[in-house]
């Protein structure tokens, strides 16, 4: 089937009470890993590319890789999503390159670093909703800035994230504002800030409610029971992967991620999209380190890329099962972008 709008996957997940992992990709092996995991578990798929990923892999390669995935797995519904679009222009270019969903992250200004105010966020997000819905493309917005409730800072590891110290008000999405925001913009999904951040260094201890505000999700869900919520920075940073990386020459300081059971709690309160990048990066890096450390005579990249791809597939299949999307691919009927645009026009 052709790539589908993300909205139909989110609607199905809401109707049946499960969550969908959204995995970041930068190259062919990562797309292959996700698709094989989806086939094995009969899962609908959300693949997402950041601005960095788009410039690393180039839009044309990415578009054709995604079309290849749709061709090779005709029974799996796949949405292709722009992660953290920094402006309407970025979202427009994603749509022009075949993305079926875009995130307009107006929680930060166009520089991807400075926290933006509510009015700016509403304005740019509404602009994107207009241009995207006219093409049947789904839109995710974000309210509140991702960052640590432990030390008040965002994570710039990925070149996208708030700079400087943030207050708890900025780091936690306000439920009343969330209600206003969704109403004013018409977004299909809302990313919320609850103390998670991108990358491996999220928490200095196993997180509790002080630093990972799952209660906030429950409060937002009470205000917006029909809104699809999104959790960013949701890698679990498995201890096992930290240990393998460090055993084979890595130097990752001890760290904690978001426990899967907390995500499962979120799914009970409206979380439908869960962003995972770091766990897959770690799985691939651990596998590559292990091969190169144990067999230093090897130099054929397939000797380490294949185990790396297998390791990512294993993480993806685990998350698909844990979030409940497994077993649902063949229950979803494809909707074209044109039909989706007509649906938005009527609403
Ligand atoms: O947005 C966060 C994702 O982990 C993507 O990271 O910007 O380094 O591709 P990236
Ligand atoms: P992680 O760094 O926790 O995998 O989060 C990824 C993410 O939120 C991408 O938008
Ligand atoms: Zn993110």
mmCIF file of C-alpha atoms and ligand atoms in Angstrom:
data_model
loop_
_atom_site.group_PDB
_atom_site.id
_atom_site.type_symbol
_atom_site.label_atom_id
_atom_site.label_comp_id
_atom_site.label_asym_id
_atom_site.label_seq_id
_atom_site.Cartn_x
_atom_site.Cartn_y
_atom_site.Cartn_z
ATOM 1 C CA UNK A 1 0.000 0.000 0.000
ATOM 2 C CA UNK A 2 1.170 3.608 -0.467
ATOM 3 C CA UNK A 3 2.540 5.540 2.523
ATOM 4 C CA UNK A 4 -0.396 6.521 4.720
ATOM 5 C CA UNK A 5 -1.201 9.643 6.753
ATOM 6 C CA UNK A 6 -0.060 9.180 10.361
ATOM 7 C CA UNK A 7 -3.492 10.267 11.594
ATOM 8 C CA UNK A 8 -5.133 6.994 10.548
ATOM 9 C CA UNK A 9 -2.580 5.015 12.568
ATOM 10 C CA UNK A 10 -3.111 7.228 15.618
ATOM 11 C CA UNK A 11 -6.891 6.951 15.327
ATOM 12 C CA UNK A 12 -6.694 3.165 15.166
ATOM 13 C CA UNK A 13 -4.333 3.095 18.163
ATOM 14 C CA UNK A 14 -6.728 5.290 20.168
ATOM 15 C CA UNK A 15 -9.720 3.198 19.230
ATOM 16 C CA UNK A 16 -7.967 0.029 20.381
ATOM 17 C CA UNK A 17 -5.974 1.473 23.307
ATOM 18 C CA UNK A 18 -2.387 0.965 22.179
ATOM 19 C CA UNK A 19 0.676 3.099 21.427
ATOM 20 C CA UNK A 20 2.882 3.335 18.343
ATOM 21 C CA UNK A 21 6.651 3.589 18.459
ATOM 22 C CA UNK A 22 8.013 6.240 16.091
ATOM 23 C CA UNK A 23 11.560 5.265 15.182
ATOM 24 C CA UNK A 24 14.125 7.703 13.804
ATOM 25 C CA UNK A 25 16.053 6.733 10.700
ATOM 26 C CA UNK A 26 19.161 7.967 8.936
ATOM 27 C CA UNK A 27 20.015 5.164 6.518
ATOM 28 C CA UNK A 28 18.907 2.017 4.740
ATOM 29 C CA UNK A 29 19.838 -0.459 7.469
ATOM 30 C CA UNK A 30 17.677 1.334 10.032
ATOM 31 C CA UNK A 31 14.670 1.311 7.693
ATOM 32 C CA UNK A 32 15.269 -2.386 6.984
ATOM 33 C CA UNK A 33 15.462 -3.144 10.730
ATOM 34 C CA UNK A 34 12.133 -1.405 11.416
ATOM 35 C CA UNK A 35 10.378 -3.062 8.496
ATOM 36 C CA UNK A 36 11.575 -6.555 9.417
ATOM 37 C CA UNK A 37 10.460 -5.998 13.033
ATOM 38 C CA UNK A 38 7.078 -4.785 11.779
ATOM 39 C CA UNK A 39 6.668 -7.784 9.510
ATOM 40 C CA UNK A 40 7.562 -10.186 12.312
ATOM 41 C CA UNK A 41 5.097 -8.561 14.717
ATOM 42 C CA UNK A 42 2.375 -7.486 12.235
ATOM 43 C CA UNK A 43 2.800 -3.855 13.316
ATOM 44 C CA UNK A 44 1.810 -0.570 11.696
ATOM 45 C CA UNK A 45 4.892 1.601 11.204
ATOM 46 C CA UNK A 46 5.900 5.187 11.933
ATOM 47 C CA UNK A 47 9.317 6.059 10.539
ATOM 48 C CA UNK A 48 10.591 9.558 11.253
ATOM 49 C CA UNK A 49 13.475 11.680 10.060
ATOM 50 C CA UNK A 50 14.900 14.708 11.810
ATOM 51 C CA UNK A 51 16.269 17.687 9.932
ATOM 52 C CA UNK A 52 19.720 16.270 10.630
ATOM 53 C CA UNK A 53 18.685 12.909 9.192
ATOM 54 C CA UNK A 54 17.273 14.533 6.069
ATOM 55 C CA UNK A 55 20.473 16.393 5.407
ATOM 56 C CA UNK A 56 22.637 13.326 6.245
ATOM 57 C CA UNK A 57 20.740 10.931 3.986
ATOM 58 C CA UNK A 58 19.392 13.474 1.454
ATOM 59 C CA UNK A 59 15.683 13.690 0.736
ATOM 60 C CA UNK A 60 15.820 11.796 -2.563
ATOM 61 C CA UNK A 61 17.522 8.766 -1.050
ATOM 62 C CA UNK A 62 15.163 8.834 1.897
ATOM 63 C CA UNK A 63 12.049 9.126 -0.277
ATOM 64 C CA UNK A 64 13.095 6.206 -2.463
ATOM 65 C CA UNK A 65 14.051 4.072 0.550
ATOM 66 C CA UNK A 66 10.600 4.638 2.002
ATOM 67 C CA UNK A 67 8.948 3.858 -1.323
ATOM 68 C CA UNK A 68 11.022 0.658 -1.434
ATOM 69 C CA UNK A 69 9.738 -0.237 2.033
ATOM 70 C CA UNK A 70 6.135 0.306 0.911
ATOM 71 C CA UNK A 71 6.780 -1.831 -2.173
ATOM 72 C CA UNK A 72 8.477 -4.655 -0.259
ATOM 73 C CA UNK A 73 5.903 -4.761 2.552
ATOM 74 C CA UNK A 74 2.618 -4.027 0.740
ATOM 75 C CA UNK A 75 0.496 -5.229 3.647
ATOM 76 C CA UNK A 76 2.005 -2.941 6.286
ATOM 77 C CA UNK A 77 0.674 0.612 6.703
ATOM 78 C CA UNK A 78 3.647 2.993 6.938
ATOM 79 C CA UNK A 79 3.657 6.688 7.850
ATOM 80 C CA UNK A 80 6.696 8.832 7.109
ATOM 81 C CA UNK A 81 7.045 11.689 9.583
ATOM 82 C CA UNK A 82 9.198 14.831 9.814
ATOM 83 C CA UNK A 83 10.575 14.918 13.359
ATOM 84 C CA UNK A 84 11.003 18.374 14.978
ATOM 85 C CA UNK A 85 10.330 20.606 11.993
ATOM 86 C CA UNK A 86 11.641 24.037 12.997
ATOM 87 C CA UNK A 87 9.555 26.130 10.582
ATOM 88 C CA UNK A 88 6.647 25.955 8.130
ATOM 89 C CA UNK A 89 9.274 25.962 5.360
ATOM 90 C CA UNK A 90 10.870 22.755 6.694
ATOM 91 C CA UNK A 91 7.452 21.108 6.957
ATOM 92 C CA UNK A 92 6.517 22.203 3.439
ATOM 93 C CA UNK A 93 9.713 20.720 2.006
ATOM 94 C CA UNK A 94 9.058 17.456 3.865
ATOM 95 C CA UNK A 95 5.575 17.277 2.338
ATOM 96 C CA UNK A 96 7.028 18.016 -1.099
ATOM 97 C CA UNK A 97 9.400 15.087 -0.531
ATOM 98 C CA UNK A 98 6.703 12.540 0.208
ATOM 99 C CA UNK A 99 6.386 12.736 4.002
ATOM 100 C CA UNK A 100 2.851 11.861 5.103
ATOM 101 C CA UNK A 101 3.147 13.579 8.468
ATOM 102 C CA UNK A 102 5.058 16.532 9.878
ATOM 103 C CA UNK A 103 5.909 17.891 13.295
ATOM 104 C CA UNK A 104 5.921 21.654 13.626
ATOM 105 C CA UNK A 105 7.904 22.118 16.821
ATOM 106 C CA UNK A 106 6.911 25.665 17.709
ATOM 107 C CA UNK A 107 7.909 25.207 21.343
ATOM 108 C CA UNK A 108 11.249 26.527 20.137
ATOM 109 C CA UNK A 109 11.991 29.361 17.729
ATOM 110 C CA UNK A 110 13.249 28.654 14.218
ATOM 111 C CA UNK A 111 16.816 28.315 15.556
ATOM 112 C CA UNK A 112 15.722 25.133 17.369
ATOM 113 C CA UNK A 113 17.275 26.521 20.547
ATOM 114 C CA UNK A 114 15.324 29.471 21.985
ATOM 115 C CA UNK A 115 12.076 28.764 23.842
ATOM 116 C CA UNK A 116 9.216 30.413 21.927
ATOM 117 C CA UNK A 117 6.078 31.992 23.345
ATOM 118 C CA UNK A 118 2.555 30.565 23.144
ATOM 119 C CA UNK A 119 1.330 32.992 20.458
ATOM 120 C CA UNK A 120 4.268 32.267 18.157
ATOM 121 C CA UNK A 121 3.699 28.540 18.637
ATOM 122 C CA UNK A 122 -0.013 28.811 17.821
ATOM 123 C CA UNK A 123 0.712 30.935 14.745
ATOM 124 C CA UNK A 124 3.354 28.730 13.106
ATOM 125 C CA UNK A 125 1.576 25.496 14.023
ATOM 126 C CA UNK A 126 -1.753 26.746 12.606
ATOM 127 C CA UNK A 127 0.038 27.756 9.392
ATOM 128 C CA UNK A 128 1.425 24.234 9.067
ATOM 129 C CA UNK A 129 -1.948 22.637 9.817
ATOM 130 C CA UNK A 130 -3.451 24.639 6.942
ATOM 131 C CA UNK A 131 -0.828 23.716 4.392
ATOM 132 C CA UNK A 132 -0.486 20.085 5.525
ATOM 133 C CA UNK A 133 -4.173 19.227 5.847
ATOM 134 C CA UNK A 134 -4.801 20.571 2.361
ATOM 135 C CA UNK A 135 -2.495 17.757 1.174
ATOM 136 C CA UNK A 136 -3.919 15.123 3.582
ATOM 137 C CA UNK A 137 -0.757 15.215 5.690
ATOM 138 C CA UNK A 138 -0.956 14.872 9.487
ATOM 139 C CA UNK A 139 0.484 17.420 11.917
ATOM 140 C CA UNK A 140 2.071 17.026 15.352
ATOM 141 C CA UNK A 141 2.600 20.127 17.495
ATOM 142 C CA UNK A 142 4.549 20.555 20.712
ATOM 143 C CA UNK A 143 3.753 22.600 23.767
ATOM 144 C CA UNK A 144 6.301 22.926 26.570
ATOM 145 C CA UNK A 145 10.052 22.421 26.188
ATOM 146 C CA UNK A 146 11.774 19.077 26.476
ATOM 147 C CA UNK A 147 14.380 19.096 29.218
ATOM 148 C CA UNK A 148 15.409 17.751 32.575
ATOM 149 C CA UNK A 149 13.447 18.485 35.733
ATOM 150 C CA UNK A 150 16.638 17.493 37.615
ATOM 151 C CA UNK A 151 18.834 20.310 36.338
ATOM 152 C CA UNK A 152 16.548 22.501 34.221
ATOM 153 C CA UNK A 153 18.428 22.087 30.974
ATOM 154 C CA UNK A 154 17.392 20.869 27.540
ATOM 155 C CA UNK A 155 19.466 18.390 25.618
ATOM 156 C CA UNK A 156 21.442 19.810 22.696
ATOM 157 C CA UNK A 157 23.217 16.562 21.928
ATOM 158 C CA UNK A 158 21.223 16.326 18.709
ATOM 159 C CA UNK A 159 21.606 19.987 17.752
ATOM 160 C CA UNK A 160 17.945 20.584 18.559
ATOM 161 C CA UNK A 161 16.943 21.565 22.064
ATOM 162 C CA UNK A 162 16.460 24.494 24.379
ATOM 163 C CA UNK A 163 19.602 26.332 25.431
ATOM 164 C CA UNK A 164 20.064 27.668 28.962
ATOM 165 C CA UNK A 165 18.219 26.993 32.213
ATOM 166 C CA UNK A 166 14.482 26.466 31.955
ATOM 167 C CA UNK A 167 11.901 26.867 34.699
ATOM 168 C CA UNK A 168 9.549 24.058 35.723
ATOM 169 C CA UNK A 169 6.766 26.045 34.044
ATOM 170 C CA UNK A 170 8.604 25.807 30.739
ATOM 171 C CA UNK A 171 9.516 22.145 31.242
ATOM 172 C CA UNK A 172 5.989 20.970 32.017
ATOM 173 C CA UNK A 173 3.100 21.331 29.581
ATOM 174 C CA UNK A 174 0.245 23.236 31.182
ATOM 175 C CA UNK A 175 -3.048 21.297 30.780
ATOM 176 C CA UNK A 176 -5.153 24.466 30.304
ATOM 177 C CA UNK A 177 -2.765 25.822 27.686
ATOM 178 C CA UNK A 178 -2.759 22.415 26.002
ATOM 179 C CA UNK A 179 -6.518 22.597 25.660
ATOM 180 C CA UNK A 180 -6.336 26.104 24.154
ATOM 181 C CA UNK A 181 -3.462 25.112 21.869
ATOM 182 C CA UNK A 182 -5.189 22.083 20.368
ATOM 183 C CA UNK A 183 -8.385 24.046 19.835
ATOM 184 C CA UNK A 184 -6.585 27.006 18.242
ATOM 185 C CA UNK A 185 -4.338 24.991 15.921
ATOM 186 C CA UNK A 186 -6.311 21.865 14.961
ATOM 187 C CA UNK A 187 -3.249 19.593 15.309
ATOM 188 C CA UNK A 188 -3.666 15.837 14.941
ATOM 189 C CA UNK A 189 -1.316 15.066 17.826
ATOM 190 C CA UNK A 190 0.292 16.957 20.670
ATOM 191 C CA UNK A 191 3.805 16.365 22.030
ATOM 192 C CA UNK A 192 4.019 17.173 25.722
ATOM 193 C CA UNK A 193 6.877 18.093 28.035
ATOM 194 C CA UNK A 194 7.055 15.977 31.195
ATOM 195 C CA UNK A 195 10.771 15.913 32.059
ATOM 196 C CA UNK A 196 12.089 13.707 29.260
ATOM 197 C CA UNK A 197 14.915 14.833 27.021
ATOM 198 C CA UNK A 198 16.624 13.513 23.902
ATOM 199 C CA UNK A 199 19.714 11.358 23.980
ATOM 200 C CA UNK A 200 21.104 8.899 26.514
ATOM 201 C CA UNK A 201 21.559 11.220 29.518
ATOM 202 C CA UNK A 202 17.999 11.745 30.707
ATOM 203 C CA UNK A 203 18.146 10.921 34.409
ATOM 204 C CA UNK A 204 20.935 10.458 36.967
ATOM 205 C CA UNK A 205 18.933 7.768 38.765
ATOM 206 C CA UNK A 206 15.964 5.529 38.062
ATOM 207 C CA UNK A 207 13.274 8.176 37.504
ATOM 208 C CA UNK A 208 10.414 8.731 39.926
ATOM 209 C CA UNK A 209 7.455 11.124 39.711
ATOM 210 C CA UNK A 210 9.677 14.073 40.724
ATOM 211 C CA UNK A 211 11.707 13.922 37.516
ATOM 212 C CA UNK A 212 9.362 12.072 35.153
ATOM 213 C CA UNK A 213 5.957 13.723 35.481
ATOM 214 C CA UNK A 214 3.620 10.993 34.232
ATOM 215 C CA UNK A 215 0.877 12.577 36.328
ATOM 216 C CA UNK A 216 1.017 15.563 34.009
ATOM 217 C CA UNK A 217 0.058 13.316 31.088
ATOM 218 C CA UNK A 218 -2.914 12.064 33.062
ATOM 219 C CA UNK A 219 -3.998 15.670 33.782
ATOM 220 C CA UNK A 220 -3.650 16.653 30.120
ATOM 221 C CA UNK A 221 -5.579 13.567 29.048
ATOM 222 C CA UNK A 222 -8.425 14.518 31.395
ATOM 223 C CA UNK A 223 -8.655 17.924 29.663
ATOM 224 C CA UNK A 224 -8.192 16.501 26.168
ATOM 225 C CA UNK A 225 -9.533 12.941 26.176
ATOM 226 C CA UNK A 226 -9.716 12.783 22.374
ATOM 227 C CA UNK A 227 -6.292 14.208 21.599
ATOM 228 C CA UNK A 228 -3.460 11.903 20.564
ATOM 229 C CA UNK A 229 -0.530 12.612 22.889
ATOM 230 C CA UNK A 230 3.130 12.143 21.967
ATOM 231 C CA UNK A 231 6.040 11.323 24.242
ATOM 232 C CA UNK A 232 9.450 12.457 22.987
ATOM 233 C CA UNK A 233 12.755 11.417 24.490
ATOM 234 C CA UNK A 234 11.287 8.014 25.288
ATOM 235 C CA UNK A 235 14.248 5.710 24.935
ATOM 236 C CA UNK A 236 14.724 3.394 27.872
ATOM 237 C CA UNK A 237 18.538 3.412 27.590
ATOM 238 C CA UNK A 238 18.806 -0.283 28.544
ATOM 239 C CA UNK A 239 21.486 -1.132 31.096
ATOM 240 C CA UNK A 240 22.440 -4.167 29.037
ATOM 241 C CA UNK A 241 23.327 -1.969 26.045
ATOM 242 C CA UNK A 242 25.311 0.469 28.216
ATOM 243 C CA UNK A 243 27.263 -2.533 29.528
ATOM 244 C CA UNK A 244 27.992 -3.998 26.089
ATOM 245 C CA UNK A 245 29.120 -0.632 24.745
ATOM 246 C CA UNK A 246 31.453 -0.135 27.710
ATOM 247 C CA UNK A 247 32.742 -3.732 27.655
ATOM 248 C CA UNK A 248 33.900 -3.283 24.077
ATOM 249 C CA UNK A 249 35.791 -0.027 24.428
ATOM 250 C CA UNK A 250 32.977 2.526 24.839
ATOM 251 C CA UNK A 251 32.951 5.166 27.558
ATOM 252 C CA UNK A 252 29.328 5.893 28.407
ATOM 253 C CA UNK A 253 28.801 7.251 31.931
ATOM 254 C CA UNK A 254 26.061 5.456 33.900
ATOM 255 C CA UNK A 255 22.629 6.832 33.002
ATOM 256 C CA UNK A 256 18.887 6.085 33.131
ATOM 257 C CA UNK A 257 16.149 6.385 30.531
ATOM 258 C CA UNK A 258 12.354 6.182 30.545
ATOM 259 C CA UNK A 259 11.193 2.804 31.929
ATOM 260 C CA UNK A 260 8.896 0.935 29.527
ATOM 261 C CA UNK A 261 6.303 0.512 32.303
ATOM 262 C CA UNK A 262 6.008 4.321 32.587
ATOM 263 C CA UNK A 263 5.345 4.526 28.850
ATOM 264 C CA UNK A 264 2.718 1.809 29.216
ATOM 265 C CA UNK A 265 1.137 3.932 31.927
ATOM 266 C CA UNK A 266 1.109 6.872 29.497
ATOM 267 C CA UNK A 267 -0.553 4.735 26.825
ATOM 268 C CA UNK A 268 -3.446 4.226 29.249
ATOM 269 C CA UNK A 269 -3.767 8.034 29.310
ATOM 270 C CA UNK A 270 -3.865 8.948 25.650
ATOM 271 C CA UNK A 271 -0.217 8.548 24.597
ATOM 272 C CA UNK A 272 -0.346 7.213 21.050
ATOM 273 C CA UNK A 273 3.088 8.015 19.611
ATOM 274 C CA UNK A 274 6.314 7.254 21.429
ATOM 275 C CA UNK A 275 9.570 8.547 19.956
ATOM 276 C CA UNK A 276 12.546 6.210 20.133
ATOM 277 C CA UNK A 277 15.922 6.943 18.589
ATOM 278 C CA UNK A 278 18.655 6.552 21.213
ATOM 279 C CA UNK A 279 17.893 2.897 22.057
ATOM 280 C CA UNK A 280 18.344 1.962 18.405
ATOM 281 C CA UNK A 281 21.534 3.995 18.115
ATOM 282 C CA UNK A 282 22.879 2.208 21.175
ATOM 283 C CA UNK A 283 21.843 -1.234 19.921
ATOM 284 C CA UNK A 284 23.653 -0.694 16.610
ATOM 285 C CA UNK A 285 26.714 0.822 18.263
ATOM 286 C CA UNK A 286 26.931 -2.029 20.796
ATOM 287 C CA UNK A 287 26.787 -4.631 18.002
ATOM 288 C CA UNK A 288 29.377 -2.817 15.880
ATOM 289 C CA UNK A 289 31.730 -2.357 18.845
ATOM 290 C CA UNK A 290 31.448 -6.009 19.748
ATOM 291 C CA UNK A 291 32.384 -7.183 16.234
ATOM 292 C CA UNK A 292 35.248 -4.745 15.760
ATOM 293 C CA UNK A 293 36.669 -5.359 19.250
ATOM 294 C CA UNK A 294 36.388 -9.156 19.096
ATOM 295 C CA UNK A 295 37.527 -9.617 15.497
ATOM 296 C CA UNK A 296 39.814 -6.664 14.709
ATOM 297 C CA UNK A 297 40.971 -8.307 11.486
ATOM 298 C CA UNK A 298 37.534 -7.735 9.880
ATOM 299 C CA UNK A 299 36.961 -4.894 7.459
ATOM 300 C CA UNK A 300 33.917 -5.879 5.378
ATOM 301 C CA UNK A 301 31.212 -3.504 6.545
ATOM 302 C CA UNK A 302 28.583 -6.228 6.167
ATOM 303 C CA UNK A 303 30.313 -8.123 8.976
ATOM 304 C CA UNK A 304 29.256 -5.412 11.412
ATOM 305 C CA UNK A 305 26.280 -3.757 9.710
ATOM 306 C CA UNK A 306 24.321 -6.997 9.617
ATOM 307 C CA UNK A 307 24.622 -7.648 13.385
ATOM 308 C CA UNK A 308 23.880 -3.944 13.929
ATOM 309 C CA UNK A 309 20.712 -4.187 11.848
ATOM 310 C CA UNK A 310 19.679 -7.365 13.677
ATOM 311 C CA UNK A 311 20.239 -5.654 17.038
ATOM 312 C CA UNK A 312 18.050 -2.709 16.013
ATOM 313 C CA UNK A 313 15.374 -5.046 14.710
ATOM 314 C CA UNK A 314 15.297 -6.751 18.124
ATOM 315 C CA UNK A 315 14.749 -3.435 19.959
ATOM 316 C CA UNK A 316 12.057 -2.360 17.470
ATOM 317 C CA UNK A 317 10.174 -5.644 17.774
ATOM 318 C CA UNK A 318 10.365 -5.438 21.578
ATOM 319 C CA UNK A 319 8.963 -1.911 21.655
ATOM 320 C CA UNK A 320 6.234 -2.746 19.114
ATOM 321 C CA UNK A 321 5.121 -5.556 21.377
ATOM 322 C CA UNK A 322 5.468 -3.593 24.620
ATOM 323 C CA UNK A 323 3.506 -0.603 23.252
ATOM 324 C CA UNK A 324 0.754 -2.867 21.896
ATOM 325 C CA UNK A 325 0.976 -2.028 18.189
ATOM 326 C CA UNK A 326 1.978 -5.629 17.386
ATOM 327 C CA UNK A 327 -0.839 -7.577 15.758
ATOM 328 C CA UNK A 328 -2.604 -4.507 14.346
ATOM 329 C CA UNK A 329 -1.120 -3.895 10.881
ATOM 330 C CA UNK A 330 -3.548 -6.112 9.027
ATOM 331 C CA UNK A 331 -6.520 -4.511 10.775
ATOM 332 C CA UNK A 332 -5.839 -1.056 9.333
ATOM 333 C CA UNK A 333 -7.368 0.029 6.049
ATOM 334 C CA UNK A 334 -5.205 2.314 3.936
ATOM 335 C CA UNK A 335 -6.488 5.849 3.372
ATOM 336 C CA UNK A 336 -4.913 7.925 0.617
ATOM 337 C CA UNK A 337 -3.629 11.438 1.162
ATOM 338 C CA UNK A 338 -6.311 12.697 -1.233
ATOM 339 C CA UNK A 339 -9.099 11.033 0.745
ATOM 340 C CA UNK A 340 -7.613 12.389 3.947
ATOM 341 C CA UNK A 341 -7.467 15.928 2.496
ATOM 342 C CA UNK A 342 -11.148 15.625 1.574
ATOM 343 C CA UNK A 343 -11.919 14.492 5.141
ATOM 344 C CA UNK A 344 -10.125 17.526 6.609
ATOM 345 C CA UNK A 345 -11.875 19.863 4.172
ATOM 346 C CA UNK A 346 -15.268 18.596 5.375
ATOM 347 C CA UNK A 347 -14.462 18.818 9.117
HETATM 348 O O1 LIG B 1 15.093 14.714 17.713
HETATM 349 C C1 LIG B 1 15.782 13.853 18.194
HETATM 350 C C2 LIG B 1 16.169 12.609 17.506
HETATM 351 O O2 LIG B 1 16.895 11.787 18.385
HETATM 352 C C3 LIG B 1 16.908 12.873 16.223
HETATM 353 O O3 LIG B 1 18.199 13.259 16.457
HETATM 354 O O4 LIG B 1 18.636 15.382 15.195
HETATM 355 O O5 LIG B 1 20.518 13.820 15.810
HETATM 356 O O6 LIG B 1 18.877 13.181 14.042
HETATM 357 P P1 LIG B 1 19.099 13.969 15.311
HETATM 358 P P1 LIG B 2 15.309 9.469 22.416
HETATM 359 O O1 LIG B 2 16.581 10.243 22.301
HETATM 360 O O2 LIG B 2 14.937 9.232 23.843
HETATM 361 O O3 LIG B 2 15.341 8.194 21.651
HETATM 362 O O4 LIG B 2 14.136 10.369 21.809
HETATM 363 C C1 LIG B 2 13.965 10.515 20.432
HETATM 364 C C2 LIG B 2 13.009 11.587 20.089
HETATM 365 O O5 LIG B 2 12.259 12.108 20.906
HETATM 366 C C3 LIG B 2 12.988 12.020 18.687
HETATM 367 O O6 LIG B 2 12.101 13.087 18.466
HETATM 368 ZN ZN1 LIG B 3 11.940 14.544 19.943
#
